[in-house]
Short mmCIF file of C-alpha atoms in Angstrom, two decimals:
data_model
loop_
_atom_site.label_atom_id
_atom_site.label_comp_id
_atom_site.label_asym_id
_atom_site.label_seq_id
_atom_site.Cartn_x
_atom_site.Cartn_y
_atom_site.Cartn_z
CA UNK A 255 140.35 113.50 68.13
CA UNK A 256 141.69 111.64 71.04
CA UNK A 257 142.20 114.35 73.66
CA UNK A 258 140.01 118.00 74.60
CA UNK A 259 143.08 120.06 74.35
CA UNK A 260 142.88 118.80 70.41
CA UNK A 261 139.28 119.98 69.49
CA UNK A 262 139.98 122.98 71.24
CA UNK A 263 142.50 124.14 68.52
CA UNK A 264 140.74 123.00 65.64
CA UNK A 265 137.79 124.87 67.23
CA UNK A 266 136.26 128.03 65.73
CA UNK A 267 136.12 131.60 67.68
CA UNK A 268 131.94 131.59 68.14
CA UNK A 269 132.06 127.60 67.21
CA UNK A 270 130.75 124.45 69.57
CA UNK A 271 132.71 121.50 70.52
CA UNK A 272 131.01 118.98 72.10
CA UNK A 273 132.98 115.86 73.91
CA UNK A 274 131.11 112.86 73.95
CA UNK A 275 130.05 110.95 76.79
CA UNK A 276 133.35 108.75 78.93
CA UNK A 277 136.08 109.63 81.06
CA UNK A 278 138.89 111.82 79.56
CA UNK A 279 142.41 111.64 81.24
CA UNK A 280 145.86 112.39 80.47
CA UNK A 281 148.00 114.77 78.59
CA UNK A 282 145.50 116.78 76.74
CA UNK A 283 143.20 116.41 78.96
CA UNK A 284 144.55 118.87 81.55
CA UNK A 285 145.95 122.20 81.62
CA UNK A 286 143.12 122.75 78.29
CA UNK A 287 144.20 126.19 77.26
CA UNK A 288 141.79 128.21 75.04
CA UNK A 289 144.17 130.57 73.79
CA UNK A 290 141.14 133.56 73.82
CA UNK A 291 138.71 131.64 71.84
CA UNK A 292 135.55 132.68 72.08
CA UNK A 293 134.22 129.01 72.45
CA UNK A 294 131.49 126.34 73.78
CA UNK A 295 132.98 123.27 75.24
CA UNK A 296 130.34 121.45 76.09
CA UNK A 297 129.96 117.93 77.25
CA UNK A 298 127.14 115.97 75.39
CA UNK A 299 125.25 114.59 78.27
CA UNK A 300 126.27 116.09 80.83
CA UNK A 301 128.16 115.98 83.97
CA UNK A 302 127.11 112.73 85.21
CA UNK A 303 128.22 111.32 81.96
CA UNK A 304 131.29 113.29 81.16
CA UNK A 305 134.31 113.39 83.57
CA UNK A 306 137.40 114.92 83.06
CA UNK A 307 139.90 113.28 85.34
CA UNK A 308 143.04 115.16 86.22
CA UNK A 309 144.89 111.82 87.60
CA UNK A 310 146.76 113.99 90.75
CA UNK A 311 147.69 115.88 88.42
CA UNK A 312 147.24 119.44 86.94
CA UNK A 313 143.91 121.23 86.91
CA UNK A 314 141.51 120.46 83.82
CA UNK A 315 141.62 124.12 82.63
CA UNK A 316 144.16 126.61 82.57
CA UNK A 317 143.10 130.01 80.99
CA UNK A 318 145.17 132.81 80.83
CA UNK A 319 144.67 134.68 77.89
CA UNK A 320 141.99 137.31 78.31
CA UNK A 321 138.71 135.01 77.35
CA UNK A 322 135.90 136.78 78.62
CA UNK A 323 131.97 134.95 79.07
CA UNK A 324 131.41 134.25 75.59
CA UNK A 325 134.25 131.54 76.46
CA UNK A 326 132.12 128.80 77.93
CA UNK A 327 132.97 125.70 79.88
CA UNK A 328 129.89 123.60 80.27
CA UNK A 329 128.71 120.07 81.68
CA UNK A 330 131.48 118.38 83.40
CA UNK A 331 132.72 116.48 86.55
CA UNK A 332 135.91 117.63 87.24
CA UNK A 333 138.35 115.79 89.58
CA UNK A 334 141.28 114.41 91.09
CA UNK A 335 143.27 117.84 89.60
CA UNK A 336 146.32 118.71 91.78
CA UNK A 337 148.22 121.88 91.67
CA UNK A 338 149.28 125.28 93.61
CA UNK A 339 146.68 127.35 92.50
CA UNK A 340 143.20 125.91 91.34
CA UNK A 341 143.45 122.54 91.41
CA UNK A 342 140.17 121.90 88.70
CA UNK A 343 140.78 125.21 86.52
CA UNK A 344 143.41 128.01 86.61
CA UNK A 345 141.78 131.64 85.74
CA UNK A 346 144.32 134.63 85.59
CA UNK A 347 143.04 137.47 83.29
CA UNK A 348 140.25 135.56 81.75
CA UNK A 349 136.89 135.57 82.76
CA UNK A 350 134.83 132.56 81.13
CA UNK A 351 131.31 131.25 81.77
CA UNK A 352 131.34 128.02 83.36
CA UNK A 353 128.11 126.09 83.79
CA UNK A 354 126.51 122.95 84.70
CA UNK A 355 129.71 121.81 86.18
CA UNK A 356 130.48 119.29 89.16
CA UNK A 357 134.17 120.20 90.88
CA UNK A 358 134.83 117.92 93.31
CA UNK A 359 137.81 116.19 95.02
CA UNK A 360 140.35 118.34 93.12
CA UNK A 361 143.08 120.42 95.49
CA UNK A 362 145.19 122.77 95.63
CA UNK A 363 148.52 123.24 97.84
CA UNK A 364 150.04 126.87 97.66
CA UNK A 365 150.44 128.33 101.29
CA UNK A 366 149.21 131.76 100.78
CA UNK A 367 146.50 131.45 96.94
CA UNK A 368 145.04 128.59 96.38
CA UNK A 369 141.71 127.20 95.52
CA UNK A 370 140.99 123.60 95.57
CA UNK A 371 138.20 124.36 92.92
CA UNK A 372 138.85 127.32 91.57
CA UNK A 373 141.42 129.98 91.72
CA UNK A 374 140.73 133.39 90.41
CA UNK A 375 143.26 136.57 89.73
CA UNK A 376 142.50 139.49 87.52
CA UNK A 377 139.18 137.08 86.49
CA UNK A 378 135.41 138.07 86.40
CA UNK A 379 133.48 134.32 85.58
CA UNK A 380 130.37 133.93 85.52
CA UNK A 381 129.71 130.39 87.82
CA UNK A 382 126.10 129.05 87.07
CA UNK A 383 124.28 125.93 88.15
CA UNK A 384 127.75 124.22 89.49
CA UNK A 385 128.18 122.08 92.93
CA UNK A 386 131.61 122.09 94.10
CA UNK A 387 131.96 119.00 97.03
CA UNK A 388 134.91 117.74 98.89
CA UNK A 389 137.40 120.01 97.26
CA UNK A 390 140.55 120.98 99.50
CA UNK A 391 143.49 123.42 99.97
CA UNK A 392 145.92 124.76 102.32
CA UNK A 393 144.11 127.81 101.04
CA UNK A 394 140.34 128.42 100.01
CA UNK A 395 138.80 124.85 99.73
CA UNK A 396 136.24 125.71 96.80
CA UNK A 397 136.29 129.18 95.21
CA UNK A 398 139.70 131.31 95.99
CA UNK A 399 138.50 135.38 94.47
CA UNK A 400 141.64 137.33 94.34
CA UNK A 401 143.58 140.86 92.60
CA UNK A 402 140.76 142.79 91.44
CA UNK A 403 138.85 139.73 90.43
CA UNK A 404 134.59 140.14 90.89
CA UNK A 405 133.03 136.94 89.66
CA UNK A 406 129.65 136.00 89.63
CA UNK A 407 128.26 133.07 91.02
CA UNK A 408 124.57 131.97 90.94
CA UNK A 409 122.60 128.97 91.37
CA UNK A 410 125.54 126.53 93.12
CA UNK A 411 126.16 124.48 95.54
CA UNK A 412 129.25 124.04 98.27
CA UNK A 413 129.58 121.16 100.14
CA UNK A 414 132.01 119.64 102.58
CA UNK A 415 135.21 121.80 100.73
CA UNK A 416 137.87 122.10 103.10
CA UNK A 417 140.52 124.33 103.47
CA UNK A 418 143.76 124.26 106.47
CA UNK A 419 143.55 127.97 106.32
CA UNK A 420 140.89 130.80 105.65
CA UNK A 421 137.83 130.15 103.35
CA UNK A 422 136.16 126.68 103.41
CA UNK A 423 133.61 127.50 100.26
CA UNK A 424 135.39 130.94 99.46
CA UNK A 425 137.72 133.53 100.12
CA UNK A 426 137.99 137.24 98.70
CA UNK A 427 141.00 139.08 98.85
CA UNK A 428 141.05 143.03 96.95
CA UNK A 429 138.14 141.65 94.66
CA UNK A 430 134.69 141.42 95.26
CA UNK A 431 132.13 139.05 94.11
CA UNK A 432 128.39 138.34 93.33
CA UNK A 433 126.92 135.89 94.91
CA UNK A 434 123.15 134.69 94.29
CA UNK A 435 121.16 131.74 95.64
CA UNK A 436 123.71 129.51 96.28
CA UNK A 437 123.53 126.93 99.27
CA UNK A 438 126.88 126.33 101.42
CA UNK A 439 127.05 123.51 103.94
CA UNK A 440 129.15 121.75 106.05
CA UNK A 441 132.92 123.49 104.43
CA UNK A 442 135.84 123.67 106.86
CA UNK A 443 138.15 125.68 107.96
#
């Protein structure tokens, strides 16, 4: 198949897709939509040999459509992703497991949500083992938790994300959140 957004149709509810190592970019390799699958996207080798490379352009995922943590994003670098809200993935109602992950450079531009990494409403992911670096946004530089989100992060790493206003590594707004052994340096308001 030549692009993620591909294998992630022909993909099976409780299946495995696995993208080979390289760097995927393009249409079809942004905005990936599971459509509520219950799926594993996983990279073969890992993030340091699988990069998903949004171009300036829209964020790598986009889920909207009530996936919940058996819906699992895992072992990728995710940059260069440009949008309002979450410039490497989009979560509103859908609460996925994403692991082994590097998000960095990706931004986001919306004056009052935003996320450079991440943008959350209505969404409860669990975040494992990730390292978000030299993300940015007007708004929330790594992480932006809002509308009765409560994700759980463990295990990560924040470093040198940047935001113009509020929330350099995060920002929660009528959510909460869990967060466990994580190590934040050097993010900017």
């Amino acid at each position: 198949y030549d692009t993620i957004q591909e294998t992630v149709e022909i993909g099976h509810d409780n299946g495995m897709v696995v993208v080979l190592e390289g760097n995927c970019s393009g249409t079809g390799n942004n905005k990936i939509a599971f459509n509520g699958k219950a799926l594993t996207l996983k990279s073969e080798n890992g993030p340091q040999n699988c990069t998903i490379d949004c171009l300036f352009g829209p964020q790598a995922f986009y889920l909207e459509s009530d996936e919940t943590n058996d819906s699992v994003i895992k072992g990728f670098t995710i940059t260069k992703g440009y949008d309002d809200k979450g410039g490497a993935i989009y979560l509103y109602s859908a609460s996925p497991t994403i692991k082994d992950c590097v998000i960095t450079g990706n931004t986001a531009f919306a004056s009052m949500n935003g996320g450079g990494g991440i943008h959350c409403s209505y969404a409860s992911p669990l975040i494992e083992n990730c390292s978000f670096t030299k993300n940015s946004a007007y708004f929330v530089g790594a992480i932006d938790i809002q509308a009765n989100s409560s994700p759980t992060i463990t295990n990560s790493l924040f470093i040198e994300n940047k935001a113009d206003n509020a929330g350099g590594a995060t920002y929660i707004s009528l959510a909460s959140a869990s967060i466990q052994n994580c190590n934040l340096t050097a993010n900017k308001i």
